[in-house]
XYZ file of C-alpha atoms in Angstrom:
224
model
C -2.897 14.649 19.677
C -3.420 14.894 15.962
C -3.512 11.864 13.241
C -1.332 12.807 10.510
C -3.016 9.871 8.074
C -6.428 10.806 9.396
C -6.893 14.292 10.613
C -9.550 16.109 8.037
C -9.115 19.197 6.111
C -10.720 21.822 8.634
C -9.192 19.918 11.787
C -5.694 20.926 9.866
C -6.726 24.094 8.341
C -7.528 25.342 11.860
C -4.443 23.704 13.364
C -2.636 25.982 10.207
C -4.005 29.150 10.692
C -3.368 29.030 14.556
C 0.299 28.105 13.887
C -0.470 30.697 11.676
C -1.689 33.622 13.398
C -3.855 34.853 10.203
C -6.406 34.004 7.866
C -5.205 31.495 5.105
C -5.691 31.702 0.932
C -6.568 28.436 0.218
C -10.024 27.812 -1.920
C -12.719 25.769 -0.659
C -11.757 21.638 -1.016
C -14.665 20.602 -3.623
C -17.215 17.626 -1.388
C -16.737 13.883 -2.499
C -20.165 13.926 -3.919
C -19.459 16.502 -6.216
C -16.194 15.272 -7.758
C -18.138 12.018 -8.351
C -21.053 12.929 -9.424
C -18.927 15.733 -12.094
C -16.742 12.973 -12.503
C -19.545 10.214 -13.147
C -21.087 13.156 -15.962
C -17.336 13.858 -17.686
C -17.102 9.987 -18.020
C -20.099 9.149 -19.786
C -20.027 12.284 -22.111
C -16.811 10.574 -23.815
C -18.640 7.640 -23.391
C -22.402 7.737 -24.405
C -23.223 3.726 -23.637
C -21.636 3.637 -20.177
C -24.736 3.474 -17.678
C -24.486 5.857 -13.931
C -23.511 3.391 -11.960
C -20.559 1.618 -13.797
C -19.668 5.503 -14.556
C -19.412 6.358 -11.043
C -17.410 3.218 -10.406
C -15.297 4.092 -12.626
C -14.861 7.925 -11.305
C -14.065 6.403 -7.800
C -11.540 4.435 -9.617
C -10.134 7.938 -11.214
C -10.201 9.765 -7.459
C -8.220 6.715 -6.182
C -5.743 7.359 -8.663
C -5.509 10.925 -8.169
C -4.971 10.637 -4.967
C -2.248 8.292 -4.838
C -0.812 10.055 -8.012
C -0.829 13.316 -5.717
C 0.470 11.302 -2.692
C 3.769 10.299 -4.267
C 4.077 13.761 -4.952
C 4.069 13.202 -8.819
C 1.531 14.183 -11.577
C -0.263 13.193 -15.002
C 2.261 14.852 -17.468
C 4.037 11.455 -17.752
C 1.181 9.337 -18.840
C 1.687 9.500 -22.230
C 5.292 7.420 -21.473
C 4.350 4.591 -18.950
C 3.506 2.292 -21.409
C 5.571 0.137 -24.031
C 4.899 0.593 -27.660
C 3.637 -2.950 -28.157
C 0.496 -1.627 -26.045
C 0.086 1.205 -27.218
C -3.478 0.911 -28.710
C -5.394 -0.550 -26.028
C -3.161 2.116 -23.817
C -4.287 5.565 -26.091
C -7.944 3.981 -25.102
C -6.937 4.616 -21.174
C -5.292 7.603 -21.667
C -8.292 9.114 -23.888
C -10.749 8.594 -20.566
C -7.298 9.409 -18.305
C -7.014 13.158 -20.609
C -10.205 14.278 -18.618
C -7.878 14.161 -15.520
C -5.458 16.130 -17.135
C -7.506 18.650 -18.791
C -11.247 18.511 -18.402
C -11.462 18.209 -14.841
C -9.004 21.067 -13.794
C -11.224 23.425 -15.882
C -13.801 22.449 -14.066
C -12.117 22.830 -10.356
C -10.606 26.804 -11.766
C -14.116 27.681 -12.822
C -16.523 26.617 -9.791
C -12.941 28.109 -7.675
C -12.954 24.713 -5.411
C -9.481 22.329 -5.091
C -9.495 19.060 -4.776
C -9.628 18.321 -1.295
C -6.178 16.102 -1.238
C -4.407 18.319 -2.967
C -5.474 21.305 -0.915
C -4.981 18.749 2.380
C -1.084 18.226 1.310
C -0.839 22.001 0.321
C -2.018 22.587 3.831
C 0.497 20.145 5.715
C 3.761 21.972 2.982
C 2.283 25.190 4.592
C 2.597 24.060 7.677
C 5.919 22.357 7.122
C 7.800 25.307 5.270
C 6.726 27.458 8.010
C 8.020 25.498 10.934
C 11.358 25.058 8.806
C 11.368 28.991 8.466
C 9.421 29.563 11.784
C 10.201 26.203 14.216
C 7.292 26.737 16.806
C 8.922 27.112 21.103
C 6.234 24.854 22.153
C 7.202 20.857 21.779
C 6.192 18.535 18.642
C 6.225 14.900 18.648
C 5.547 12.856 15.539
C 5.454 9.205 16.551
C 4.285 5.512 15.032
C 4.582 7.424 11.812
C 6.461 5.310 8.785
C 6.674 8.540 6.282
C 5.798 6.726 3.570
C 4.260 9.551 1.404
C 6.782 11.978 0.491
C 5.005 15.075 2.326
C 4.971 13.224 5.205
C 8.401 12.602 5.236
C 9.544 15.883 4.590
C 7.446 16.925 7.514
C 8.806 14.575 9.391
C 12.591 15.656 8.490
C 11.490 19.755 9.660
C 10.415 18.866 13.061
C 13.307 16.194 13.583
C 15.622 19.369 12.938
C 13.552 21.700 15.411
C 14.983 22.293 18.837
C 12.055 21.359 20.023
C 10.990 18.877 18.076
C 11.115 14.850 18.152
C 10.614 12.018 15.551
C 9.987 8.605 16.879
C 9.931 6.062 14.337
C 8.046 2.807 15.051
C 9.483 -0.271 14.706
C 13.266 1.060 13.734
C 15.777 -1.762 13.327
C 19.536 -0.070 14.689
C 21.150 -3.860 14.449
C 20.172 -3.932 10.919
C 23.939 -4.444 9.553
C 24.963 -1.075 7.345
C 25.701 -3.303 4.012
C 22.659 -5.039 4.552
C 20.701 -1.555 5.173
C 21.936 -0.559 1.899
C 20.764 -3.064 -0.352
C 17.676 -3.975 1.516
C 14.612 -5.716 -0.634
C 11.113 -3.261 -1.441
C 9.396 -6.201 0.360
C 11.473 -5.862 3.960
C 9.976 -4.743 6.743
C 12.472 -2.120 7.207
C 12.486 -0.557 3.516
C 10.053 2.758 4.336
C 12.218 3.721 7.525
C 15.746 3.494 5.294
C 13.345 5.706 2.729
C 12.392 7.565 5.329
C 15.285 8.055 6.609
C 16.824 9.077 3.108
C 14.530 11.493 2.636
C 14.853 13.058 6.053
C 18.697 13.436 5.111
C 19.046 11.131 7.933
C 21.454 8.269 8.462
C 21.412 5.164 11.046
C 24.318 7.146 13.576
C 21.334 9.743 13.916
C 18.390 7.607 15.433
C 19.149 6.533 18.655
C 17.004 4.228 21.158
C 14.241 6.251 22.982
C 15.102 7.137 26.569
C 12.111 6.044 27.609
C 12.499 2.712 26.197
C 12.750 -0.464 27.752
C 14.855 -3.648 27.229
C 11.499 -5.662 26.846
C 10.294 -2.650 24.183
C 13.089 -1.285 22.837
C 12.256 -3.436 19.380
C 9.498 -1.194 19.231
C 10.252 2.159 20.764
C 12.949 3.504 18.621
C 13.718 7.676 18.564
């Protein structure tokens, strides 16, 4: 039993290695402490008037930003085009700092032979996903209580759903949602994430059934 959202790097590595049956060639993950200190130093190189406490806080913000970008399967390459022209001056100041993440930071990682911990975790996850897609395991695999809000997790769920021994149980899915409502659902709607996940899994409402183990009283929270 493993928590997809909280599984740490070591546990994920062991799982993937065990399923692969061979050693993996992923670079080691850089520690959070090293990330914070190095980024803090790189920031102070750009702004020599900034004190350590502020640069450390900004480094933490950078790391959160990078993780969000990675989680969504995006890159930093399109940053030049995301702000309207009237904000160009202010944006250029921000972009100058963000260029640390696009140029200096990758160079440091390459020099040390390490890998960003979140990028490594996603790479391991994707490795397991592709491996199971090509060679499904013969043991039961169940993904339960996961909404699939992150693209790489939704891809993993899609593979598990298609495996002969795989099952995906969606938390709180509403099978009675009208089709016309489902197609035009607002992003703020509680069902929106699940609808997006079904689309990413190449599934439709017809592919989702009430879990046979659910009682009438609990069927609203046990969908499979």
